[in-house]
Structure formats: structure tokens, C-alpha cells
Short mmCIF file of C-alpha atoms in Angstrom, two decimals:
data_model
loop_
_atom_site.label_atom_id
_atom_site.label_comp_id
_atom_site.label_asym_id
_atom_site.label_seq_id
_atom_site.Cartn_x
_atom_site.Cartn_y
_atom_site.Cartn_z
CA UNK A 717 28.58 49.86 -4.49
CA UNK A 718 31.79 48.15 -3.38
CA UNK A 719 32.12 45.70 -0.52
CA UNK A 720 31.87 47.51 2.79
CA UNK A 721 34.21 47.65 5.78
CA UNK A 722 32.27 46.30 8.75
CA UNK A 723 34.06 48.79 11.04
CA UNK A 724 32.50 51.67 9.11
CA UNK A 725 29.08 50.22 8.38
CA UNK A 726 27.96 48.44 11.56
CA UNK A 727 27.88 48.78 15.34
CA UNK A 728 27.92 45.80 17.69
CA UNK A 729 24.82 46.63 19.73
CA UNK A 730 24.88 43.94 22.40
CA UNK A 731 26.74 40.90 23.61
CA UNK A 732 29.52 42.28 25.83
CA UNK A 733 32.36 41.42 23.47
CA UNK A 734 30.72 38.40 21.82
CA UNK A 735 30.36 40.30 18.55
CA UNK A 736 33.65 40.98 16.78
CA UNK A 737 34.91 42.62 13.58
CA UNK A 738 38.08 40.96 12.26
CA UNK A 739 40.29 42.93 9.83
CA UNK A 740 37.25 44.90 8.69
CA UNK A 741 36.04 42.19 6.30
CA UNK A 742 34.71 39.52 8.67
CA UNK A 743 32.16 39.90 11.46
CA UNK A 744 31.27 37.16 13.92
CA UNK A 745 28.48 36.84 16.47
CA UNK A 746 28.70 34.32 19.31
CA UNK A 747 26.31 32.87 21.86
CA UNK A 748 27.16 31.27 25.16
CA UNK A 749 25.14 30.57 28.26
CA UNK A 750 25.59 34.11 29.55
CA UNK A 751 24.51 36.03 26.45
CA UNK A 752 24.03 36.19 22.72
CA UNK A 753 25.09 39.12 20.55
CA UNK A 754 23.94 41.35 17.73
CA UNK A 755 24.73 44.23 15.40
CA UNK A 756 22.93 46.89 13.37
CA UNK A 757 23.85 49.09 10.48
CA UNK A 758 24.84 52.71 11.11
CA UNK A 759 22.89 53.78 8.02
CA UNK A 760 19.15 53.73 7.54
CA UNK A 761 17.89 52.69 4.12
CA UNK A 762 14.71 53.25 2.18
CA UNK A 763 14.73 50.81 -0.74
CA UNK A 764 17.81 48.97 -1.83
CA UNK A 765 19.52 45.81 -3.00
CA UNK A 766 21.20 44.28 0.05
CA UNK A 767 23.67 41.35 -0.04
CA UNK A 768 25.27 39.54 2.89
CA UNK A 769 27.28 36.34 2.90
CA UNK A 770 26.66 34.26 6.01
CA UNK A 771 28.02 31.02 7.43
CA UNK A 772 25.66 29.67 10.08
CA UNK A 773 26.42 27.94 13.38
CA UNK A 774 27.90 24.50 12.56
CA UNK A 775 27.33 21.21 14.37
CA UNK A 776 24.60 20.84 16.99
CA UNK A 777 22.93 24.26 16.88
CA UNK A 778 19.61 23.12 18.38
CA UNK A 779 17.89 25.88 20.32
CA UNK A 780 19.78 28.73 18.64
CA UNK A 781 18.35 31.29 16.23
CA UNK A 782 20.38 33.45 13.85
CA UNK A 783 18.37 36.38 12.49
CA UNK A 784 19.23 38.74 9.62
CA UNK A 785 16.57 41.33 8.86
CA UNK A 786 15.45 44.88 8.25
CA UNK A 787 13.38 46.48 10.99
CA UNK A 788 11.26 49.62 11.18
CA UNK A 789 9.64 51.47 14.04
CA UNK A 790 6.01 50.70 13.22
CA UNK A 791 4.02 48.67 10.73
CA UNK A 792 2.52 49.90 7.47
CA UNK A 793 0.65 47.93 4.78
CA UNK A 794 3.72 48.01 2.50
CA UNK A 795 7.15 49.11 3.73
CA UNK A 796 7.75 52.19 1.60
CA UNK A 797 7.79 55.21 3.90
CA UNK A 798 9.99 54.35 6.86
CA UNK A 799 13.73 53.85 6.54
CA UNK A 800 15.16 50.67 8.07
CA UNK A 801 18.44 49.55 9.51
CA UNK A 802 20.00 46.16 8.83
CA UNK A 803 20.19 43.96 11.93
CA UNK A 804 21.48 40.55 12.84
CA UNK A 805 21.50 38.65 16.09
CA UNK A 806 22.30 35.23 17.49
CA UNK A 807 20.43 34.15 20.59
CA UNK A 808 19.08 31.24 22.59
CA UNK A 809 15.45 30.37 21.84
CA UNK A 810 15.27 26.77 23.00
CA UNK A 811 11.79 27.35 24.38
CA UNK A 812 10.46 27.20 20.80
CA UNK A 813 13.12 27.11 18.07
CA UNK A 814 13.87 23.41 17.59
CA UNK A 815 10.98 20.94 17.34
CA UNK A 816 8.72 23.36 19.17
CA UNK A 817 11.06 23.58 22.14
CA UNK A 818 11.48 19.83 22.65
CA UNK A 819 15.20 19.98 21.83
CA UNK A 820 17.16 22.18 24.23
CA UNK A 821 20.44 24.01 23.71
CA UNK A 822 23.45 21.85 24.56
CA UNK A 823 25.66 24.39 26.31
CA UNK A 824 28.63 22.01 26.24
CA UNK A 825 28.87 22.92 22.54
CA UNK A 826 29.12 26.68 23.30
CA UNK A 827 30.19 29.14 22.15
CA UNK A 828 28.03 28.99 19.03
CA UNK A 829 29.32 31.28 16.28
CA UNK A 830 27.85 32.67 13.06
CA UNK A 831 30.04 34.55 10.56
CA UNK A 832 29.35 37.35 8.09
CA UNK A 833 31.31 38.83 5.19
CA UNK A 834 30.98 40.62 1.85
CA UNK A 835 28.22 43.00 2.87
CA UNK A 836 27.07 45.15 -0.03
CA UNK A 837 24.29 47.73 -0.02
CA UNK A 838 23.34 49.34 -3.30
CA UNK A 839 20.66 51.37 -1.57
CA UNK A 840 19.14 54.74 -0.78
CA UNK A 841 20.65 56.03 2.47
CA UNK A 842 18.34 58.27 4.49
CA UNK A 843 19.80 60.95 6.77
CA UNK A 844 18.20 64.10 8.18
CA UNK A 845 15.01 63.37 6.27
CA UNK A 846 16.74 63.22 2.88
CA UNK A 847 17.44 60.25 0.63
CA UNK A 848 20.73 59.79 -1.21
CA UNK A 849 18.61 58.78 -4.21
CA UNK A 850 16.88 62.19 -4.23
CA UNK A 851 13.46 63.30 -3.01
CA UNK A 852 11.87 62.78 0.37
CA UNK A 853 12.21 59.49 2.22
CA UNK A 854 8.61 58.66 1.30
CA UNK A 855 9.29 58.75 -2.44
CA UNK A 856 12.98 57.90 -2.96
CA UNK A 857 12.29 57.56 -6.67
CA UNK A 858 15.12 59.64 -8.04
CA UNK A 859 18.69 58.76 -8.93
CA UNK A 860 20.09 56.32 -11.47
CA UNK A 861 19.43 53.15 -9.49
CA UNK A 862 18.10 50.56 -11.93
CA UNK A 863 16.92 48.33 -9.08
CA UNK A 864 14.37 51.00 -8.05
CA UNK A 865 12.16 49.81 -10.91
CA UNK A 866 13.54 46.28 -11.23
CA UNK A 867 11.12 43.38 -11.56
CA UNK A 868 11.61 39.68 -12.18
CA UNK A 869 12.35 39.00 -15.83
CA UNK A 870 11.00 35.87 -17.55
CA UNK A 871 14.06 33.81 -16.68
CA UNK A 872 13.85 34.65 -12.98
CA UNK A 873 10.12 34.08 -12.94
CA UNK A 874 10.80 30.60 -14.30
CA UNK A 875 13.44 30.05 -11.63
CA UNK A 876 10.92 31.15 -9.00
CA UNK A 877 8.44 28.56 -10.25
CA UNK A 878 11.09 25.99 -11.03
CA UNK A 879 9.99 22.49 -10.06
CA UNK A 880 12.71 20.38 -11.68
CA UNK A 881 14.77 20.62 -8.48
CA UNK A 882 13.90 21.39 -4.87
CA UNK A 883 12.95 25.02 -4.24
CA UNK A 884 12.01 25.05 -0.56
CA UNK A 885 8.83 26.96 -1.40
CA UNK A 886 7.38 23.81 -3.02
CA UNK A 887 7.75 21.56 -0.01
CA UNK A 888 7.39 22.01 3.71
CA UNK A 889 9.05 19.81 6.30
CA UNK A 890 6.44 18.43 8.66
CA UNK A 891 8.80 16.86 11.19
CA UNK A 892 11.13 19.66 12.24
CA UNK A 893 14.55 19.39 13.81
CA UNK A 894 17.75 17.68 12.75
CA UNK A 895 15.92 14.76 11.11
CA UNK A 896 14.81 16.56 7.94
CA UNK A 897 16.90 18.92 5.83
CA UNK A 898 16.97 20.69 2.47
CA UNK A 899 20.56 20.97 1.21
CA UNK A 900 21.47 23.69 -1.31
CA UNK A 901 17.88 23.68 -2.56
CA UNK A 902 18.38 20.63 -4.79
CA UNK A 903 18.64 17.77 -2.28
CA UNK A 904 16.27 16.83 0.52
CA UNK A 905 17.07 14.23 3.17
CA UNK A 906 14.88 12.53 5.74
CA UNK A 907 16.40 10.73 8.70
CA UNK A 908 15.16 8.38 11.39
CA UNK A 909 16.68 7.81 14.80
CA UNK A 910 15.27 6.28 17.96
CA UNK A 911 13.71 9.61 18.97
CA UNK A 912 11.83 10.43 15.77
CA UNK A 913 11.36 9.99 12.06
CA UNK A 914 10.69 12.84 9.64
CA UNK A 915 8.58 13.84 6.67
CA UNK A 916 7.55 16.50 4.19
CA UNK A 917 4.53 17.45 2.12
CA UNK A 918 4.01 19.61 -0.96
CA UNK A 919 2.62 23.09 -0.59
CA UNK A 920 0.53 22.60 -3.72
CA UNK A 921 -2.48 20.31 -4.06
CA UNK A 922 -2.88 18.41 -7.33
CA UNK A 923 -5.78 16.80 -9.17
CA UNK A 924 -4.25 14.60 -11.89
CA UNK A 925 -0.66 14.84 -12.92
CA UNK A 926 2.60 13.21 -13.88
CA UNK A 927 4.82 13.26 -10.79
CA UNK A 928 8.51 12.27 -10.78
CA UNK A 929 10.81 11.94 -7.77
CA UNK A 930 14.35 10.66 -7.64
CA UNK A 931 15.07 8.78 -4.43
CA UNK A 932 18.00 6.96 -2.87
CA UNK A 933 16.81 4.65 -0.12
CA UNK A 934 18.30 3.88 3.30
CA UNK A 935 21.43 1.76 2.71
CA UNK A 936 22.71 -1.21 4.69
CA UNK A 937 20.59 -2.84 7.36
CA UNK A 938 17.31 -0.93 7.02
CA UNK A 939 15.12 -3.62 8.62
CA UNK A 940 12.11 -2.16 10.40
CA UNK A 941 12.13 1.13 8.51
CA UNK A 942 9.57 2.32 5.98
CA UNK A 943 10.16 5.08 3.44
CA UNK A 944 6.84 6.26 2.02
CA UNK A 945 6.25 8.45 -1.04
CA UNK A 946 2.61 9.04 -1.84
CA UNK A 947 -0.26 11.32 -2.82
CA UNK A 948 -3.07 11.81 -0.32
CA UNK A 949 -6.14 13.95 0.29
CA UNK A 950 -7.65 14.64 3.71
CA UNK A 951 -10.77 13.55 5.53
CA UNK A 952 -12.34 10.23 6.48
CA UNK A 953 -13.12 9.37 2.84
CA UNK A 954 -9.67 10.21 1.55
CA UNK A 955 -7.98 9.21 -1.71
CA UNK A 956 -4.38 8.00 -1.76
CA UNK A 957 -1.78 6.64 -4.19
CA UNK A 958 1.13 4.88 -2.43
CA UNK A 959 4.73 3.91 -2.98
CA UNK A 960 6.11 2.38 0.24
CA UNK A 961 9.61 0.92 0.54
CA UNK A 962 9.95 -1.70 3.27
CA UNK A 963 13.50 -1.99 4.61
CA UNK A 964 15.34 -5.25 5.03
CA UNK A 965 18.51 -6.84 6.34
CA UNK A 966 21.69 -5.87 4.53
CA UNK A 967 21.96 -7.83 1.30
CA UNK A 968 18.26 -8.69 1.09
CA UNK A 969 16.05 -6.84 -1.39
CA UNK A 970 13.72 -4.00 -0.48
CA UNK A 971 10.01 -4.68 -0.87
CA UNK A 972 8.23 -2.01 -2.93
CA UNK A 973 4.62 -1.88 -1.73
CA UNK A 974 1.94 -0.11 -3.82
CA UNK A 975 -1.67 0.64 -2.98
CA UNK A 976 -4.56 2.81 -4.14
CA UNK A 977 -7.25 4.20 -1.81
CA UNK A 978 -10.48 5.72 -3.08
CA UNK A 979 -13.05 7.22 -0.72
CA UNK A 980 -11.20 5.77 2.26
CA UNK A 981 -11.01 2.20 0.97
CA UNK A 982 -7.72 0.53 0.05
CA UNK A 983 -6.91 -3.20 0.15
CA UNK A 984 -5.50 -3.07 -3.38
CA UNK A 985 -1.88 -3.97 -2.64
CA UNK A 986 0.72 -5.13 -5.11
CA UNK A 987 4.32 -5.71 -4.02
CA UNK A 988 7.54 -6.00 -5.98
CA UNK A 989 11.25 -6.54 -5.67
CA UNK A 990 13.41 -4.28 -7.82
CA UNK A 991 15.91 -5.26 -10.49
CA UNK A 992 18.62 -3.00 -9.04
CA UNK A 993 19.95 -1.86 -5.66
CA UNK A 994 17.78 1.19 -4.75
CA UNK A 995 20.30 2.29 -2.09
CA UNK A 996 23.36 2.55 -4.37
CA UNK A 997 22.14 5.50 -6.44
CA UNK A 998 19.13 7.67 -7.23
CA UNK A 999 16.28 6.20 -9.26
CA UNK A 1000 13.12 7.85 -10.57
CA UNK A 1001 9.76 6.80 -9.10
CA UNK A 1002 6.79 8.17 -11.04
CA UNK A 1003 3.02 8.36 -10.71
CA UNK A 1004 0.87 9.09 -13.76
CA UNK A 1005 -2.64 9.90 -12.58
CA UNK A 1006 -5.36 10.83 -15.03
CA UNK A 1007 -9.11 10.16 -15.29
CA UNK A 1008 -8.47 6.83 -17.07
CA UNK A 1009 -5.89 5.18 -14.86
CA UNK A 1010 -3.00 5.41 -12.40
CA UNK A 1011 0.37 4.10 -13.59
CA UNK A 1012 3.27 3.44 -11.21
CA UNK A 1013 6.68 3.51 -12.93
CA UNK A 1014 10.32 3.03 -11.95
CA UNK A 1015 12.97 4.64 -14.17
CA UNK A 1016 10.33 4.92 -16.90
CA UNK A 1017 9.32 1.25 -16.69
CA UNK A 1018 5.69 0.72 -15.64
CA UNK A 1019 5.27 -1.72 -12.78
CA UNK A 1020 1.55 -1.33 -12.11
CA UNK A 1021 -1.54 -0.02 -13.88
CA UNK A 1022 -4.68 0.71 -11.85
CA UNK A 1023 -7.53 1.35 -14.27
CA UNK A 1024 -10.68 3.34 -13.67
CA UNK A 1025 -13.31 0.67 -12.98
CA UNK A 1026 -16.20 2.96 -12.05
CA UNK A 1027 -18.36 1.09 -14.56
CA UNK A 1028 -18.05 -1.91 -12.21
CA UNK A 1029 -19.02 0.12 -9.15
CA UNK A 1030 -15.44 0.69 -7.95
CA UNK A 1031 -14.70 4.28 -6.80
CA UNK A 1032 -11.78 5.97 -8.56
CA UNK A 1033 -9.80 8.94 -7.16
CA UNK A 1034 -10.84 11.78 -9.41
CA UNK A 1035 -12.58 14.42 -7.28
CA UNK A 1036 -10.26 15.13 -4.33
CA UNK A 1037 -7.09 17.15 -4.74
CA UNK A 1038 -4.03 15.54 -3.14
CA UNK A 1039 -0.69 16.71 -1.77
CA UNK A 1040 2.58 14.87 -2.28
CA UNK A 1041 3.97 13.41 0.93
CA UNK A 1042 7.00 11.47 2.02
CA UNK A 1043 8.03 10.12 5.39
CA UNK A 1044 10.62 7.88 6.99
CA UNK A 1045 9.57 6.09 10.17
CA UNK A 1046 10.02 3.02 12.34
CA UNK A 1047 7.52 0.24 11.61
CA UNK A 1048 9.35 -2.78 12.96
CA UNK A 1049 6.09 -4.22 14.30
CA UNK A 1050 5.20 -5.23 10.72
CA UNK A 1051 7.54 -3.90 8.02
CA UNK A 1052 10.20 -6.60 7.76
CA UNK A 1053 9.11 -10.24 7.60
CA UNK A 1054 5.85 -9.38 9.31
CA UNK A 1055 7.62 -7.80 12.27
CA UNK A 1056 10.01 -10.68 12.99
CA UNK A 1057 13.07 -8.54 12.22
CA UNK A 1058 13.41 -5.47 14.44
CA UNK A 1059 15.16 -2.16 13.83
CA UNK A 1060 18.85 -2.20 14.80
CA UNK A 1061 19.20 1.24 16.39
CA UNK A 1062 22.99 0.90 16.49
CA UNK A 1063 22.80 1.61 12.73
CA UNK A 1064 20.89 4.88 13.22
CA UNK A 1065 20.45 7.48 11.92
CA UNK A 1066 18.82 5.98 8.83
CA UNK A 1067 18.69 8.43 5.93
CA UNK A 1068 16.80 8.56 2.61
CA UNK A 1069 17.58 11.21 -0.03
CA UNK A 1070 15.42 12.97 -2.61
CA UNK A 1071 16.19 15.13 -5.64
CA UNK A 1072 14.89 16.24 -9.06
CA UNK A 1073 11.24 16.54 -8.14
CA UNK A 1074 9.05 17.35 -11.14
CA UNK A 1075 5.29 17.84 -11.23
CA UNK A 1076 3.64 18.24 -14.62
CA UNK A 1077 0.25 18.45 -13.00
CA UNK A 1078 -3.02 20.31 -12.44
CA UNK A 1079 -2.59 22.54 -9.39
CA UNK A 1080 -5.79 23.16 -7.44
CA UNK A 1081 -6.25 26.38 -5.49
CA UNK A 1082 -9.47 28.03 -4.27
CA UNK A 1083 -11.53 25.35 -6.01
CA UNK A 1084 -9.99 26.01 -9.42
CA UNK A 1085 -7.63 23.83 -11.44
CA UNK A 1086 -4.69 25.23 -13.39
CA UNK A 1087 -5.75 22.86 -16.19
CA UNK A 1088 -9.13 24.58 -16.45
CA UNK A 1089 -12.57 23.57 -15.23
CA UNK A 1090 -13.67 22.63 -11.72
CA UNK A 1091 -11.63 20.45 -9.39
CA UNK A 1092 -13.90 17.53 -10.21
CA UNK A 1093 -13.20 17.60 -13.94
CA UNK A 1094 -9.73 19.10 -14.55
CA UNK A 1095 -9.91 17.90 -18.13
CA UNK A 1096 -8.97 21.08 -19.91
CA UNK A 1097 -5.60 22.42 -20.91
CA UNK A 1098 -2.97 21.01 -23.25
CA UNK A 1099 -1.60 18.32 -20.95
CA UNK A 1100 -1.04 15.20 -23.08
CA UNK A 1101 -0.71 13.02 -19.98
CA UNK A 1102 -4.38 13.69 -19.13
CA UNK A 1103 -5.31 11.09 -21.76
CA UNK A 1104 -2.08 9.07 -21.79
CA UNK A 1105 -2.25 5.27 -21.83
CA UNK A 1106 0.37 2.52 -22.05
CA UNK A 1107 1.58 1.87 -25.58
CA UNK A 1108 2.47 -1.65 -26.76
CA UNK A 1109 6.11 -1.34 -25.69
CA UNK A 1110 5.21 -0.24 -22.17
CA UNK A 1111 2.54 -2.93 -21.90
CA UNK A 1112 5.26 -5.47 -22.64
CA UNK A 1113 7.55 -3.92 -20.02
CA UNK A 1114 4.69 -4.03 -17.50
CA UNK A 1115 4.16 -7.75 -18.17
CA UNK A 1116 7.93 -8.36 -17.81
CA UNK A 1117 8.03 -6.68 -14.39
CA UNK A 1118 4.91 -8.42 -13.13
CA UNK A 1119 6.14 -11.83 -14.32
CA UNK A 1120 9.65 -11.51 -12.86
CA UNK A 1121 9.45 -9.12 -9.90
CA UNK A 1122 5.92 -9.09 -8.50
CA UNK A 1123 5.83 -10.92 -5.15
CA UNK A 1124 2.26 -10.18 -4.07
CA UNK A 1125 -1.00 -9.32 -5.85
CA UNK A 1126 -4.26 -8.81 -4.01
CA UNK A 1127 -6.05 -10.10 -7.10
CA UNK A 1128 -4.66 -13.62 -6.56
CA UNK A 1129 -4.81 -13.89 -2.75
CA UNK A 1130 -7.50 -16.54 -2.27
CA UNK A 1131 -6.86 -16.81 1.48
CA UNK A 1132 -7.52 -13.12 1.95
CA UNK A 1133 -10.72 -13.13 -0.11
CA UNK A 1134 -12.40 -16.48 0.60
CA UNK A 1135 -15.79 -15.05 -0.33
CA UNK A 1136 -14.54 -13.89 -3.74
CA UNK A 1137 -12.22 -11.26 -5.13
CA UNK A 1138 -13.07 -7.54 -5.21
CA UNK A 1139 -15.10 -6.60 -8.29
CA UNK A 1140 -12.20 -4.81 -9.96
CA UNK A 1141 -9.65 -7.65 -9.69
CA UNK A 1142 -10.05 -8.89 -13.29
CA UNK A 1143 -9.69 -5.32 -14.54
CA UNK A 1144 -6.35 -4.57 -12.88
#
């Protein structure tokens, strides 16, 4: 099927002139305070491969919704018997669309315009009860349309599951609105302004894994801000593995704060400065979590090892599946020099960027682990990292970091533990 002429394929169904076809190959819908607009296809289709290029409303589009969809007259368990038209519409929905209706449409920015081009429908057209592919509309199994039996091949299945970049299906934004965005599928940004911060969490839950994330932190004067990247379970006796980046005045180093919670108890902080500027480029922050230990690494260099000390009566996170989280928020009551330096909102919005997420991990769903066994064991499978430990070279790198860049260790804070250190301190 060749590219279609919008004049022949679609009718502007509402909007009183706000929907326009330009030279047959470009269609625009606009929204102003008086009305939105919409179109629908002249043909009805039953099965097909439908393409449409769209350019969405630019700038401040809060409160607007642009829809592109197929619609049928009544629901069935699987849409296979009722032909559908292609529709699109642009309308005001500021009672719910942006941050649950908190952000309203700014009509000074109107008209809002979405654009469409290069429509292509390689599809079965239904007219007078007959399908152009042959047979009745309910079967539409004839013809020489390869897509009628098309399925995902191995390559596309891998792309569907692909975790080396940022498929949106792997993460969900948990602070909606203009402060969190996925860009082209391979870059995610979180922003903080005076109104709100933002965050995301993974759709999957994991029990043990090797997790990598490339991050570029808030540049310039980031005092008062905290960018957190961590694993966490739910409930009052939760487990958690933390990277937290505490902002600072321009030119001063970030503080990288690490902690491990098990069964709701933390107080196991170690803090570091980094040997590079984490705002100038992306760097890889990794968590290796297996039944033996948790290893925090930066660009492949281990900075902290938290060993399983259950033999000393110290709980270790090994039974609760955790999601990956990240958030960017204002914490100027404590984050920078104990709260002495406040957030400079004239520098807002503050933005942190994420890319190249990779999880070589045991995914837990319905009480079962993808590595085999129950969620409490997850020791099966062929995952080498499940028994991985630091080799001699990495032990040396760990000692180098802790000698030169560690600025706080709970295991040496005598003022904090006047009655004696926690039982695991000599083991960490």
C-alpha cells in the first residue's frame, strides 16, 4: 500500500475548521478554548498493519490529550469480528490529564496543534459486509497479506524484552507531569522545580541481580537536592539498597551516600567523594546483589562490599523481592552541609539523566523466580553473578577507593555508637 492522500482517506468530524488537510499529505488538528477537533477514516478495517507519523503539541501542552486509536461499536473478548475506523482527536482534559488535573491548560499558549503525515494502511477494508481480503468480515483470512499470520520473530522478541536501553515498558514514572520524561526510549530525565520533584520505578521486581545504570547528575549549583537510585521492597520490615547523591555548591564535590536496610533496619551508611565530575558525563553505577554479599561499584570499580553476616545475627536482604527506584527531590533541610546550604530555586529546574539500564537479574512474579526455585532461594539458573565475589584485583581497587575517597564509615563513628559498634562492623 502506498502513502495515502488525506483528502481521500479521512473526514474531519468535528472542530469547526480546526482540523485541516494541507496539500493532501499533511493533516493538522488544533485546540483552542472554544473547541478541539478530530478526524476519522472513511474506510472500516478488519485486521491490518497501520502506520501514522505524528508530531505532537510542542511547548507547554499541559491539560491537552492527543488520541490516535481504532474504535468499534461494542466490546468483544478479542477484536476480531467488528471492523473499526481509525480516529484521532485533540481535546482539553485538564480535569485529569496532567498530574491528575493539578496542572491546568494555559490558554495563552493556544492554539495547540498536532500534525499527521505519511498514513499507510496495508489492511482489509470492509464494505457492505465483505472484506477486501476475501471471506466474511468475521474471518478475513484470505488474500496474500503476509501480516495476517505475522508474529514476532526472535529478533523482535529480543527487542521487546530489551533491557540494555530504556523501553518504557520496563519503567513507570511515578511523578507525572513535565518533571519526568522518557526521550526516544533510550534516555530518561528527572527534574525538580519548586513545585515538585519526580521519580520512577521498575515494573519488574527482582530478587538478586547485577543492576547497571548510567547517570549524569544535576550540574552546577545542586545544593539541597538529592538524586536517589536504589532497590527497595515494601512493608514495615522492608529491605533496601541505596545509592544517594547529595548535591553541593558549584565546584564542590558531590557526596555519594550508600546504605543497606534489612527488615526495616538501616544505619549502615558509608559516604564517598568521587574521583571525577559526575555531572560532566554519564557514569555507570552498579549493584551486585547475591546471597553472599552486596557490592556497590562505580564504572566497574567497587566502592563498598556489604557481606552477609547472618552468622553474627545480622539480617541480610535475601527473601523480599525489590523494585528499582530513582527520584530527584528537595532535601535542603539536611542534604548539603547538614542543611546549612539551601536550594537556590533561581537555578531550577534541576535535571538528572539516565540511560543504558541493564538488569541481569532474577525476576520475581507470582511467587516464582526466573532463576528457578522459590523467591526465598532464587539460587538456580546459570547466572554466574549469583556466586560472584571480589577477585584480588577488585579487592585492591576497593581498598584504594576506601583509603582515598571514603569520607564517612558507620563502622568507625565512635560518637554515634558510644555503647559499641553494631555486631557486623568488623565484617564490613
